[in-house]
Amino acid sequence: MTTDPEHLELPLAGGDVTEGVVRVGRTVRRPVSDTSTVVRRVLAHLHDVGFVGAPRFLGVDEEDRDILDFVEGEVAGRPWPGWVADPERVASVARLVREFDDAMEPLGVPPWAERPYSPDIAGLPAPIAGPPTFIGHLDITPENVVFRDGRAWALIDFDLARPATRAEEVSNMLLWWGGWMPEADREAATRDVDPAVAGALIVTAYGLEEAERSNLVELASNLADRSWFLMKWRAETMGGGWLRMWEEGAGDRILRRAQWLRDHRKDLQRAVGAAR
Ligand SMILES: Nc1ncnc2c1ncn2[C@@H]1O[C@H](COP(=O)(O)OP(=O)(O)O)[C@@H](O)[C@H]1O
Ligand SMILES: [Mg+2]
């Protein structure tokens, strides 16, 4: 331990999963995990193509932690601040994610990005997303977006980055920024969001093509159904934060979301299908 301010370790709360994320001066240190290799390559690629909306990977420290740039700005903590529901902010998130996805697209789906996704989980529904076309972020929660001057500036926390389609990436945003879950399960800040209005805003700001909008709600349902099995599997095989979230009712929340999506399917699909 040191009292030198440049070396002081300030804990960074916010996420559910990674323990021991700290700020040290102008850097962030994250314990190396089995996803670090993918994350480092993704960040290196983004740097190579000149995408500035992500931290740079700077190396590994003497405690075997990844060193990243600390991105100055405003990040939501818990409870989420009211601005998480601000339509201009939400649209700016969708535009930033679009830029990120466009920056990732030239890389395609390299072999190192494939995840050992345990295909033999009993009961796991088949995916309907279609073949992935790029490495998506897929964890676009308010805690993982840095804002500057009231608009989304950078994405952080690439631990769940994996091969995706654009519709999958947008589905992930709809969850956290579009209120696509039962009101009672939402954070207070997004409880009054109208999922049809926010959904249309997000697909429009992202510029999701018509073909990919046409079965977006069905895809969201399929992803919810699958995520129940995948999350249970992660809780059982990985433990840690995954197990804690499961024990705190994450599985039941997913089941309620799947039902909510079925109940609101028509209205939601009309909204995102017709959005321009
Ligand atoms: N590179 C960064 N720049 C600025 N803040 C960061 C950075 N990395 C992490 N943080 C802050 O730390 C929090 C937790 O880090 P994160 O990488 O999201 O870990 P977790 O896996 O726990 O979600 C974030 O919500 C954010 O507030
Ligand atoms: Mg996070």
mmCIF file of C-alpha atoms and ligand atoms in Angstrom:
data_model
loop_
_atom_site.group_PDB
_atom_site.id
_atom_site.type_symbol
_atom_site.label_atom_id
_atom_site.label_comp_id
_atom_site.label_asym_id
_atom_site.label_seq_id
_atom_site.Cartn_x
_atom_site.Cartn_y
_atom_site.Cartn_z
ATOM 1 C CA MET A 1 0.000 0.000 0.000
ATOM 2 C CA THR A 2 1.107 3.550 -0.677
ATOM 3 C CA THR A 3 -0.268 6.966 0.156
ATOM 4 C CA ASP A 4 1.133 8.531 -3.012
ATOM 5 C CA PRO A 5 -2.013 9.920 -4.765
ATOM 6 C CA GLU A 6 -0.768 8.683 -8.133
ATOM 7 C CA HIS A 7 -0.834 5.128 -6.757
ATOM 8 C CA LEU A 8 -3.896 5.289 -4.543
ATOM 9 C CA GLU A 9 -6.373 2.567 -5.432
ATOM 10 C CA LEU A 10 -9.939 3.857 -5.555
ATOM 11 C CA PRO A 11 -12.566 1.115 -5.753
ATOM 12 C CA LEU A 12 -14.969 1.497 -8.703
ATOM 13 C CA ALA A 13 -18.424 0.272 -7.854
ATOM 14 C CA GLY A 14 -21.098 -0.157 -10.452
ATOM 15 C CA GLY A 15 -20.901 -3.581 -11.930
ATOM 16 C CA ASP A 16 -22.405 -6.770 -10.617
ATOM 17 C CA VAL A 17 -19.784 -9.157 -11.741
ATOM 18 C CA THR A 18 -16.174 -8.077 -11.597
ATOM 19 C CA GLU A 19 -14.682 -7.701 -8.162
ATOM 20 C CA GLY A 20 -11.625 -5.593 -7.593
ATOM 21 C CA VAL A 21 -12.030 -2.995 -10.363
ATOM 22 C CA VAL A 22 -10.077 0.041 -9.139
ATOM 23 C CA ARG A 23 -8.927 3.397 -10.408
ATOM 24 C CA VAL A 24 -5.254 4.241 -10.099
ATOM 25 C CA GLY A 25 -4.440 7.751 -11.309
ATOM 26 C CA ARG A 26 -5.503 7.991 -14.943
ATOM 27 C CA THR A 27 -5.902 4.243 -15.275
ATOM 28 C CA VAL A 28 -8.327 1.479 -14.347
ATOM 29 C CA ARG A 29 -7.119 -1.931 -13.188
ATOM 30 C CA ARG A 30 -9.273 -4.993 -13.796
ATOM 31 C CA PRO A 31 -8.381 -8.483 -12.612
ATOM 32 C CA VAL A 32 -7.436 -10.680 -15.559
ATOM 33 C CA SER A 33 -10.221 -13.118 -16.399
ATOM 34 C CA ASP A 34 -10.829 -15.742 -19.048
ATOM 35 C CA THR A 35 -12.328 -13.038 -21.243
ATOM 36 C CA SER A 36 -9.318 -10.727 -21.028
ATOM 37 C CA THR A 37 -7.754 -12.007 -24.246
ATOM 38 C CA VAL A 38 -10.867 -11.187 -26.253
ATOM 39 C CA VAL A 39 -11.252 -7.805 -24.546
ATOM 40 C CA ARG A 40 -7.614 -6.844 -25.220
ATOM 41 C CA ARG A 41 -7.929 -7.736 -28.895
ATOM 42 C CA VAL A 42 -11.210 -5.862 -29.233
ATOM 43 C CA LEU A 43 -9.715 -2.753 -27.617
ATOM 44 C CA ALA A 44 -6.571 -3.002 -29.746
ATOM 45 C CA HIS A 45 -8.698 -3.256 -32.885
ATOM 46 C CA LEU A 46 -10.774 -0.217 -31.870
ATOM 47 C CA HIS A 47 -7.595 1.747 -31.311
ATOM 48 C CA ASP A 48 -6.209 0.639 -34.698
ATOM 49 C CA VAL A 49 -9.303 1.823 -36.561
ATOM 50 C CA GLY A 50 -9.357 5.121 -34.679
ATOM 51 C CA PHE A 51 -12.508 4.508 -32.637
ATOM 52 C CA VAL A 52 -12.163 6.750 -29.580
ATOM 53 C CA GLY A 53 -15.309 5.708 -27.696
ATOM 54 C CA ALA A 54 -13.570 2.998 -25.660
ATOM 55 C CA PRO A 55 -10.675 2.867 -23.199
ATOM 56 C CA ARG A 56 -7.274 1.833 -24.492
ATOM 57 C CA PHE A 57 -5.630 -1.340 -23.250
ATOM 58 C CA LEU A 58 -2.280 -0.284 -21.803
ATOM 59 C CA GLY A 59 -0.830 -3.581 -20.601
ATOM 60 C CA VAL A 60 -0.789 -5.737 -17.474
ATOM 61 C CA ASP A 61 0.432 -4.569 -14.054
ATOM 62 C CA GLU A 62 2.590 -6.362 -11.479
ATOM 63 C CA GLU A 63 -0.557 -7.730 -9.824
ATOM 64 C CA ASP A 64 -1.640 -9.362 -13.088
ATOM 65 C CA ARG A 65 -4.441 -6.884 -13.733
ATOM 66 C CA ASP A 66 -5.374 -5.357 -17.092
ATOM 67 C CA ILE A 67 -4.492 -1.670 -17.262
ATOM 68 C CA LEU A 68 -6.987 0.519 -19.150
ATOM 69 C CA ASP A 69 -7.381 4.248 -19.651
ATOM 70 C CA PHE A 70 -9.705 5.836 -17.136
ATOM 71 C CA VAL A 71 -12.327 7.574 -19.290
ATOM 72 C CA GLU A 72 -13.321 10.867 -17.667
ATOM 73 C CA GLY A 73 -17.028 11.613 -17.635
ATOM 74 C CA GLU A 74 -20.326 10.734 -16.047
ATOM 75 C CA VAL A 75 -21.345 7.101 -15.430
ATOM 76 C CA ALA A 76 -24.590 5.963 -13.820
ATOM 77 C CA GLY A 77 -24.301 4.256 -10.438
ATOM 78 C CA ARG A 78 -27.022 2.595 -8.382
ATOM 79 C CA PRO A 79 -29.688 3.765 -8.054
ATOM 80 C CA TRP A 80 -29.655 4.991 -11.664
ATOM 81 C CA PRO A 81 -29.978 8.755 -12.011
ATOM 82 C CA GLY A 82 -33.102 10.157 -13.690
ATOM 83 C CA TRP A 83 -31.184 11.084 -16.841
ATOM 84 C CA VAL A 84 -31.031 7.417 -17.829
ATOM 85 C CA ALA A 85 -34.570 7.958 -19.181
ATOM 86 C CA ASP A 86 -33.751 11.169 -21.074
ATOM 87 C CA PRO A 87 -34.630 10.513 -24.754
ATOM 88 C CA GLU A 88 -31.691 12.566 -26.033
ATOM 89 C CA ARG A 89 -29.275 10.596 -23.910
ATOM 90 C CA VAL A 90 -30.899 7.333 -24.969
ATOM 91 C CA ALA A 91 -30.630 8.262 -28.657
ATOM 92 C CA SER A 92 -26.977 9.171 -28.134
ATOM 93 C CA VAL A 93 -26.316 5.735 -26.643
ATOM 94 C CA ALA A 94 -27.876 4.104 -29.707
ATOM 95 C CA ARG A 95 -25.715 6.248 -32.016
ATOM 96 C CA LEU A 96 -22.543 5.426 -30.078
ATOM 97 C CA VAL A 97 -23.333 1.715 -30.158
ATOM 98 C CA ARG A 98 -23.926 2.010 -33.909
ATOM 99 C CA GLU A 99 -20.477 3.593 -34.300
ATOM 100 C CA PHE A 100 -18.941 0.860 -32.173
ATOM 101 C CA ASP A 101 -20.640 -1.891 -34.190
ATOM 102 C CA ASP A 102 -19.557 -0.257 -37.461
ATOM 103 C CA ALA A 103 -15.985 -0.085 -36.147
ATOM 104 C CA MET A 104 -16.106 -3.772 -35.198
ATOM 105 C CA GLU A 105 -17.668 -4.987 -38.433
ATOM 106 C CA PRO A 106 -14.453 -5.108 -40.532
ATOM 107 C CA LEU A 107 -13.008 -7.591 -38.054
ATOM 108 C CA GLY A 108 -15.911 -9.963 -38.670
ATOM 109 C CA VAL A 109 -16.032 -13.010 -36.402
ATOM 110 C CA PRO A 110 -12.453 -14.120 -35.781
ATOM 111 C CA PRO A 111 -11.907 -17.588 -34.256
ATOM 112 C CA TRP A 112 -10.506 -16.119 -31.040
ATOM 113 C CA ALA A 113 -13.830 -14.414 -30.344
ATOM 114 C CA GLU A 114 -15.906 -17.597 -30.328
ATOM 115 C CA ARG A 115 -17.098 -18.445 -26.838
ATOM 116 C CA PRO A 116 -17.273 -22.000 -25.511
ATOM 117 C CA TYR A 117 -20.968 -21.570 -24.983
ATOM 118 C CA SER A 118 -21.803 -25.001 -23.654
ATOM 119 C CA PRO A 119 -24.205 -26.178 -26.343
ATOM 120 C CA ASP A 120 -25.466 -29.131 -24.302
ATOM 121 C CA ILE A 121 -27.422 -27.260 -21.670
ATOM 122 C CA ALA A 122 -30.590 -29.355 -21.299
ATOM 123 C CA GLY A 123 -33.674 -27.500 -22.507
ATOM 124 C CA LEU A 124 -31.804 -24.512 -23.997
ATOM 125 C CA PRO A 125 -33.959 -23.206 -26.899
ATOM 126 C CA ALA A 126 -32.217 -22.931 -30.275
ATOM 127 C CA PRO A 127 -31.088 -19.413 -31.176
ATOM 128 C CA ILE A 128 -33.073 -17.575 -33.854
ATOM 129 C CA ALA A 129 -30.638 -14.664 -34.192
ATOM 130 C CA GLY A 130 -28.982 -16.013 -37.319
ATOM 131 C CA PRO A 131 -25.244 -16.051 -37.951
ATOM 132 C CA PRO A 132 -23.235 -13.375 -36.126
ATOM 133 C CA THR A 133 -21.560 -10.760 -38.292
ATOM 134 C CA PHE A 134 -19.281 -8.930 -35.839
ATOM 135 C CA ILE A 135 -18.197 -8.843 -32.192
ATOM 136 C CA GLY A 136 -20.918 -7.013 -30.289
ATOM 137 C CA HIS A 137 -20.656 -5.386 -26.857
ATOM 138 C CA LEU A 138 -23.906 -6.946 -25.583
ATOM 139 C CA ASP A 139 -23.778 -5.441 -22.084
ATOM 140 C CA ILE A 140 -24.879 -1.881 -22.728
ATOM 141 C CA THR A 141 -26.123 -1.051 -19.237
ATOM 142 C CA PRO A 142 -26.061 2.523 -17.912
ATOM 143 C CA GLU A 143 -23.082 1.523 -15.715
ATOM 144 C CA ASN A 144 -21.136 0.681 -18.863
ATOM 145 C CA VAL A 145 -21.544 3.959 -20.760
ATOM 146 C CA VAL A 146 -19.508 7.106 -20.038
ATOM 147 C CA PHE A 147 -21.283 10.396 -20.831
ATOM 148 C CA ARG A 148 -19.755 13.760 -21.610
ATOM 149 C CA ASP A 149 -21.703 16.969 -22.089
ATOM 150 C CA GLY A 150 -24.946 15.027 -21.811
ATOM 151 C CA ARG A 151 -24.251 12.495 -24.502
ATOM 152 C CA ALA A 152 -22.843 9.004 -24.672
ATOM 153 C CA TRP A 153 -19.109 9.266 -25.197
ATOM 154 C CA ALA A 154 -17.549 5.866 -24.519
ATOM 155 C CA LEU A 155 -18.420 2.239 -23.871
ATOM 156 C CA ILE A 156 -16.610 0.370 -21.104
ATOM 157 C CA ASP A 157 -16.687 -3.175 -19.714
ATOM 158 C CA PHE A 158 -16.275 -5.478 -22.719
ATOM 159 C CA ASP A 159 -16.440 -8.672 -20.671
ATOM 160 C CA LEU A 160 -19.496 -9.960 -22.505
ATOM 161 C CA ALA A 161 -18.303 -8.968 -25.985
ATOM 162 C CA ARG A 162 -18.942 -11.845 -28.351
ATOM 163 C CA PRO A 163 -20.076 -12.591 -31.903
ATOM 164 C CA ALA A 164 -23.468 -10.997 -32.512
ATOM 165 C CA THR A 165 -25.944 -9.663 -35.015
ATOM 166 C CA ARG A 166 -26.994 -6.043 -35.032
ATOM 167 C CA ALA A 167 -30.485 -7.022 -33.885
ATOM 168 C CA GLU A 168 -28.989 -8.783 -30.841
ATOM 169 C CA GLU A 169 -26.993 -5.692 -29.963
ATOM 170 C CA VAL A 170 -30.108 -3.517 -30.275
ATOM 171 C CA SER A 171 -32.138 -5.999 -28.187
ATOM 172 C CA ASN A 172 -29.626 -5.584 -25.409
ATOM 173 C CA MET A 173 -30.026 -1.798 -25.496
ATOM 174 C CA LEU A 174 -33.829 -2.107 -25.458
ATOM 175 C CA LEU A 175 -33.634 -3.891 -22.132
ATOM 176 C CA TRP A 176 -31.750 -1.222 -20.214
ATOM 177 C CA TRP A 177 -32.584 1.971 -22.105
ATOM 178 C CA GLY A 178 -35.971 1.094 -23.573
ATOM 179 C CA GLY A 179 -37.653 -0.352 -20.487
ATOM 180 C CA TRP A 180 -38.313 -3.695 -22.192
ATOM 181 C CA MET A 181 -39.297 -5.542 -19.026
ATOM 182 C CA PRO A 182 -42.173 -5.374 -16.529
ATOM 183 C CA GLU A 183 -42.360 -2.006 -14.800
ATOM 184 C CA ALA A 184 -42.015 -3.571 -11.374
ATOM 185 C CA ASP A 185 -38.666 -5.065 -12.384
ATOM 186 C CA ARG A 186 -37.229 -1.821 -13.739
ATOM 187 C CA GLU A 187 -34.940 0.532 -11.884
ATOM 188 C CA ALA A 188 -36.995 3.493 -10.617
ATOM 189 C CA ALA A 189 -35.377 5.810 -13.185
ATOM 190 C CA THR A 190 -36.880 3.921 -16.136
ATOM 191 C CA ARG A 191 -40.236 2.998 -14.600
ATOM 192 C CA ASP A 192 -42.117 5.659 -16.574
ATOM 193 C CA VAL A 193 -40.422 4.959 -19.883
ATOM 194 C CA ASP A 194 -42.884 3.949 -22.610
ATOM 195 C CA PRO A 195 -41.297 0.834 -24.141
ATOM 196 C CA ALA A 196 -42.943 1.368 -27.531
ATOM 197 C CA VAL A 197 -41.798 4.998 -27.792
ATOM 198 C CA ALA A 198 -38.306 4.291 -26.446
ATOM 199 C CA GLY A 199 -38.043 1.211 -28.649
ATOM 200 C CA ALA A 200 -38.833 3.231 -31.766
ATOM 201 C CA LEU A 201 -36.329 5.896 -30.691
ATOM 202 C CA ILE A 202 -33.561 3.345 -30.193
ATOM 203 C CA VAL A 203 -34.022 1.459 -33.486
ATOM 204 C CA THR A 204 -34.223 4.752 -35.361
ATOM 205 C CA ALA A 205 -31.163 6.315 -33.729
ATOM 206 C CA TYR A 206 -29.237 3.096 -34.293
ATOM 207 C CA GLY A 207 -30.480 2.851 -37.863
ATOM 208 C CA LEU A 208 -31.443 -0.804 -37.663
ATOM 209 C CA GLU A 209 -32.483 -2.015 -41.081
ATOM 210 C CA GLU A 210 -36.045 -3.023 -41.799
ATOM 211 C CA ALA A 211 -35.247 -6.704 -42.214
ATOM 212 C CA GLU A 212 -33.678 -6.782 -38.767
ATOM 213 C CA ARG A 213 -36.527 -4.862 -37.194
ATOM 214 C CA SER A 214 -39.153 -7.215 -38.577
ATOM 215 C CA ASN A 215 -38.792 -9.888 -35.887
ATOM 216 C CA LEU A 216 -37.106 -7.886 -33.145
ATOM 217 C CA VAL A 217 -39.668 -8.766 -30.468
ATOM 218 C CA GLU A 218 -39.522 -12.449 -31.309
ATOM 219 C CA LEU A 219 -35.754 -12.225 -31.079
ATOM 220 C CA ALA A 220 -35.977 -10.468 -27.702
ATOM 221 C CA SER A 221 -38.231 -13.302 -26.489
ATOM 222 C CA ASN A 222 -35.850 -15.950 -27.760
ATOM 223 C CA LEU A 223 -32.902 -14.189 -26.096
ATOM 224 C CA ALA A 224 -34.816 -13.988 -22.811
ATOM 225 C CA ASP A 225 -35.747 -17.674 -22.995
ATOM 226 C CA ARG A 226 -32.152 -18.608 -23.724
ATOM 227 C CA SER A 227 -30.684 -16.304 -21.119
ATOM 228 C CA TRP A 228 -32.587 -18.097 -18.325
ATOM 229 C CA PHE A 229 -30.767 -21.323 -19.194
ATOM 230 C CA LEU A 230 -27.438 -19.640 -19.848
ATOM 231 C CA MET A 231 -27.517 -17.637 -16.657
ATOM 232 C CA LYS A 232 -28.431 -20.669 -14.572
ATOM 233 C CA TRP A 233 -25.544 -22.503 -16.197
ATOM 234 C CA ARG A 234 -23.153 -19.625 -15.462
ATOM 235 C CA ALA A 235 -24.325 -19.473 -11.829
ATOM 236 C CA GLU A 236 -23.740 -23.195 -11.464
ATOM 237 C CA THR A 237 -20.419 -23.405 -13.270
ATOM 238 C CA MET A 238 -18.805 -20.024 -12.628
ATOM 239 C CA GLY A 239 -20.266 -19.018 -9.248
ATOM 240 C CA GLY A 240 -19.157 -15.598 -7.954
ATOM 241 C CA GLY A 241 -21.258 -12.654 -9.081
ATOM 242 C CA TRP A 242 -23.281 -14.900 -11.411
ATOM 243 C CA LEU A 243 -24.357 -17.119 -8.524
ATOM 244 C CA ARG A 244 -25.136 -14.122 -6.355
ATOM 245 C CA MET A 245 -27.357 -12.586 -9.079
ATOM 246 C CA TRP A 246 -29.138 -15.901 -9.583
ATOM 247 C CA GLU A 247 -29.756 -16.304 -5.846
ATOM 248 C CA GLU A 248 -31.097 -12.755 -5.749
ATOM 249 C CA GLY A 249 -33.804 -13.684 -8.253
ATOM 250 C CA ALA A 250 -32.286 -12.944 -11.659
ATOM 251 C CA GLY A 251 -33.812 -16.130 -13.064
ATOM 252 C CA ASP A 252 -37.345 -15.204 -12.006
ATOM 253 C CA ARG A 253 -36.861 -11.727 -13.441
ATOM 254 C CA ILE A 254 -35.945 -13.254 -16.789
ATOM 255 C CA LEU A 255 -39.076 -15.430 -16.718
ATOM 256 C CA ARG A 256 -41.240 -12.388 -15.979
ATOM 257 C CA ARG A 257 -39.559 -10.517 -18.831
ATOM 258 C CA ALA A 258 -40.189 -13.365 -21.252
ATOM 259 C CA GLN A 259 -43.868 -13.325 -20.301
ATOM 260 C CA TRP A 260 -44.030 -9.505 -20.538
ATOM 261 C CA LEU A 261 -42.561 -9.649 -24.052
ATOM 262 C CA ARG A 262 -45.219 -12.152 -25.082
ATOM 263 C CA ASP A 263 -47.987 -10.024 -23.560
ATOM 264 C CA HIS A 264 -46.794 -6.838 -25.319
ATOM 265 C CA ARG A 265 -45.565 -8.408 -28.497
ATOM 266 C CA LYS A 266 -48.024 -6.768 -30.885
ATOM 267 C CA ASP A 267 -47.611 -3.189 -29.630
ATOM 268 C CA LEU A 268 -43.848 -3.447 -29.407
ATOM 269 C CA GLN A 269 -43.445 -4.996 -32.836
ATOM 270 C CA ARG A 270 -45.712 -2.379 -34.387
ATOM 271 C CA ALA A 271 -43.599 0.386 -32.790
ATOM 272 C CA VAL A 272 -40.178 -0.907 -33.804
ATOM 273 C CA GLY A 273 -41.331 -2.246 -37.152
ATOM 274 C CA ALA A 274 -42.821 1.069 -38.248
ATOM 275 C CA ALA A 275 -40.073 3.299 -36.812
ATOM 276 C CA ARG A 276 -38.214 5.397 -39.365
HETATM 277 N N1 LIG B 1 -12.095 2.636 -18.280
HETATM 278 C C1 LIG B 1 -12.946 3.211 -17.415
HETATM 279 N N2 LIG B 1 -13.110 4.533 -17.387
HETATM 280 C C2 LIG B 1 -13.957 5.101 -16.500
HETATM 281 N N3 LIG B 1 -14.667 4.420 -15.598
HETATM 282 C C3 LIG B 1 -14.558 3.087 -15.576
HETATM 283 C C4 LIG B 1 -13.707 2.403 -16.483
HETATM 284 N N4 LIG B 1 -13.792 1.099 -16.232
HETATM 285 C C5 LIG B 1 -14.663 0.963 -15.217
HETATM 286 N N5 LIG B 1 -15.123 2.145 -14.807
HETATM 287 C C6 LIG B 1 -16.092 2.388 -13.702
HETATM 288 O O1 LIG B 1 -16.100 1.242 -12.866
HETATM 289 C C7 LIG B 1 -17.360 0.589 -12.889
HETATM 290 C C8 LIG B 1 -17.187 -0.922 -12.881
HETATM 291 O O2 LIG B 1 -16.328 -1.312 -13.944
HETATM 292 P P1 LIG B 1 -16.734 -2.377 -15.037
HETATM 293 O O3 LIG B 1 -15.584 -2.501 -15.962
HETATM 294 O O4 LIG B 1 -18.032 -2.008 -15.644
HETATM 295 O O5 LIG B 1 -16.853 -3.713 -14.175
HETATM 296 P P2 LIG B 1 -18.066 -4.710 -13.878
HETATM 297 O O6 LIG B 1 -17.719 -5.962 -14.596
HETATM 298 O O7 LIG B 1 -18.017 -4.861 -12.393
HETATM 299 O O8 LIG B 1 -19.330 -4.110 -14.359
HETATM 300 C C9 LIG B 1 -18.054 1.130 -14.126
HETATM 301 O O9 LIG B 1 -19.456 1.093 -13.999
HETATM 302 C C10 LIG B 1 -17.503 2.560 -14.207
HETATM 303 O O10 LIG B 1 -18.203 3.402 -13.326
HETATM 304 MG MG MG B 2 -19.868 -2.954 -15.821
#
